[in-house]
C-alpha positions as a printed Julia matrix, in Angstrom:
92×3 Matrix{Float64}:
 -39.05  175.29   -1.69
 -41.56  172.39   -2.21
 -40.77  169.48   -4.79
 -43.16  169.88   -7.66
 -43.77  166.32   -8.32
 -46.27  167.02  -11.1
 -43.61  168.66  -13.25
 -41.11  166.1   -12.17
 -43.28  163.45  -13.3
 -43.85  165.04  -16.62
 -40.23  165.25  -17.12
 -39.3   161.66  -16.11
 -42.02  160.11  -18.11
 -39.88  160.9   -21.45
 -36.34  159.62  -21.16
 -35.68  162.43  -24.09
 -36.74  165.08  -21.87
 -34.78  163.9   -19.13
 -31.49  163.42  -21.34
 -32.11  167.09  -22.8
 -32.64  168.77  -19.46
 -29.91  166.96  -17.89
 -27.77  168.05  -21.0
 -28.9   171.63  -20.66
 -28.12  171.7   -16.83
 -24.45  171.5   -18.11
 -24.7   174.8   -19.95
 -26.68  176.42  -22.73
 -26.44  174.82  -26.3
 -28.04  174.61  -29.64
 -30.31  171.55  -30.59
 -27.71  170.27  -32.68
 -25.2   170.2   -30.14
 -27.29  168.83  -27.68
 -28.09  166.3   -30.26
 -24.47  165.39  -30.79
 -23.77  165.3   -27.09
 -26.3   162.88  -26.03
 -26.55  160.92  -29.15
 -30.33  161.78  -30.19
 -31.78  162.9   -33.34
 -32.24  166.5   -33.96
 -36.09  165.93  -34.2
 -36.12  163.94  -30.84
 -34.3   166.99  -29.09
 -36.48  169.7   -30.61
 -39.37  167.92  -29.39
 -38.28  167.49  -26.08
 -37.22  171.42  -25.95
 -40.53  172.01  -27.02
 -42.19  170.21  -24.34
 -39.78  171.35  -21.69
 -40.14  175.16  -22.69
 -43.99  174.42  -22.33
 -43.11  173.81  -18.49
 -40.74  176.74  -18.27
 -37.91  174.48  -17.56
 -35.95  175.7   -20.48
 -35.61  178.93  -22.52
 -34.53  180.15  -25.89
 -31.96  182.63  -25.59
 -31.71  184.24  -28.49
 -34.56  185.99  -30.49
 -37.67  184.03  -31.39
 -37.56  184.75  -34.95
 -33.99  183.3   -35.11
 -34.07  180.2   -37.0
 -30.4   179.27  -37.21
 -28.32  179.28  -34.0
 -31.18  179.0   -31.54
 -29.54  178.57  -28.22
 -31.61  177.25  -25.6
 -30.83  177.3   -21.44
 -31.88  176.01  -18.41
 -34.26  178.16  -16.45
 -34.01  178.22  -12.47
 -37.19  176.31  -12.28
 -35.64  173.93  -14.55
 -32.64  173.76  -12.39
 -34.47  172.86   -9.43
 -36.5   170.29  -11.11
 -33.18  168.95  -12.43
 -31.47  168.97   -8.97
 -34.7   167.05   -7.28
 -34.52  164.62   -9.83
 -30.66  163.93   -9.52
 -30.78  163.95   -5.94
 -33.54  161.48   -5.79
 -32.1   159.37   -8.52
 -35.19  159.55  -10.59
 -33.21  159.7   -14.1
 -33.26  156.21  -15.67
């Protein structure tokens, strides 16, 4: 599998995206849990999740209409991108 530098560049251009993707690489979580774990505001986490979702790097694991208890997980594409970011030491 080739490295997708466009997607990697997109992720690493935001510290928040890097932090959130890295946290989800450890396991699924709600935005509130992620925010607590990585010491970011929930609004920053939510924005990062939205942009990572737009690139299919993370996914919502519960029904879309659910408003509370929304659990997110990393996709297989997200795992590949995270491995590349980690292996090449691109995370700040």
